[in-house]
């Protein structure tokens, strides 16, 4: 699954291996956070080796929803494989700032 760490300004979701097995629950949790909280979102990929198109689509949806409210998403601790997927998708500016 995933762990959560919270601070005054942001909520961090710490993802675990094989995100595809819990992507729906993760997305429900993040959407609930976006609706009911005013802090920024941080997603920590330290324990993830690669992401697929469904995960990438979820990140895009999160970014769009947050930006409507003037909030941000930060992706942290991603490896070269994840960076490559984001870059090849042409989403590096959109997701990584």
C-alpha angles and dihedrals in degrees: 000000000000139000127224130219121185136199133170093270105031148021118223124206111201107203124212130210120296099025090182090074092062104021094118093053091045092051092048091051094048093046090052089050092049092050098045107032137057100209127104123262124241122187116196115205098181093122097039122094101188140354129222132216093269091056090046090052091051091052090052091051092048092050093050094048093047094047090055087064096041092254129127141224119218122197112203139180094018118156130227092269093057091044090051092052091050092047095046089051089055091239101114094104092043097047103026100037 
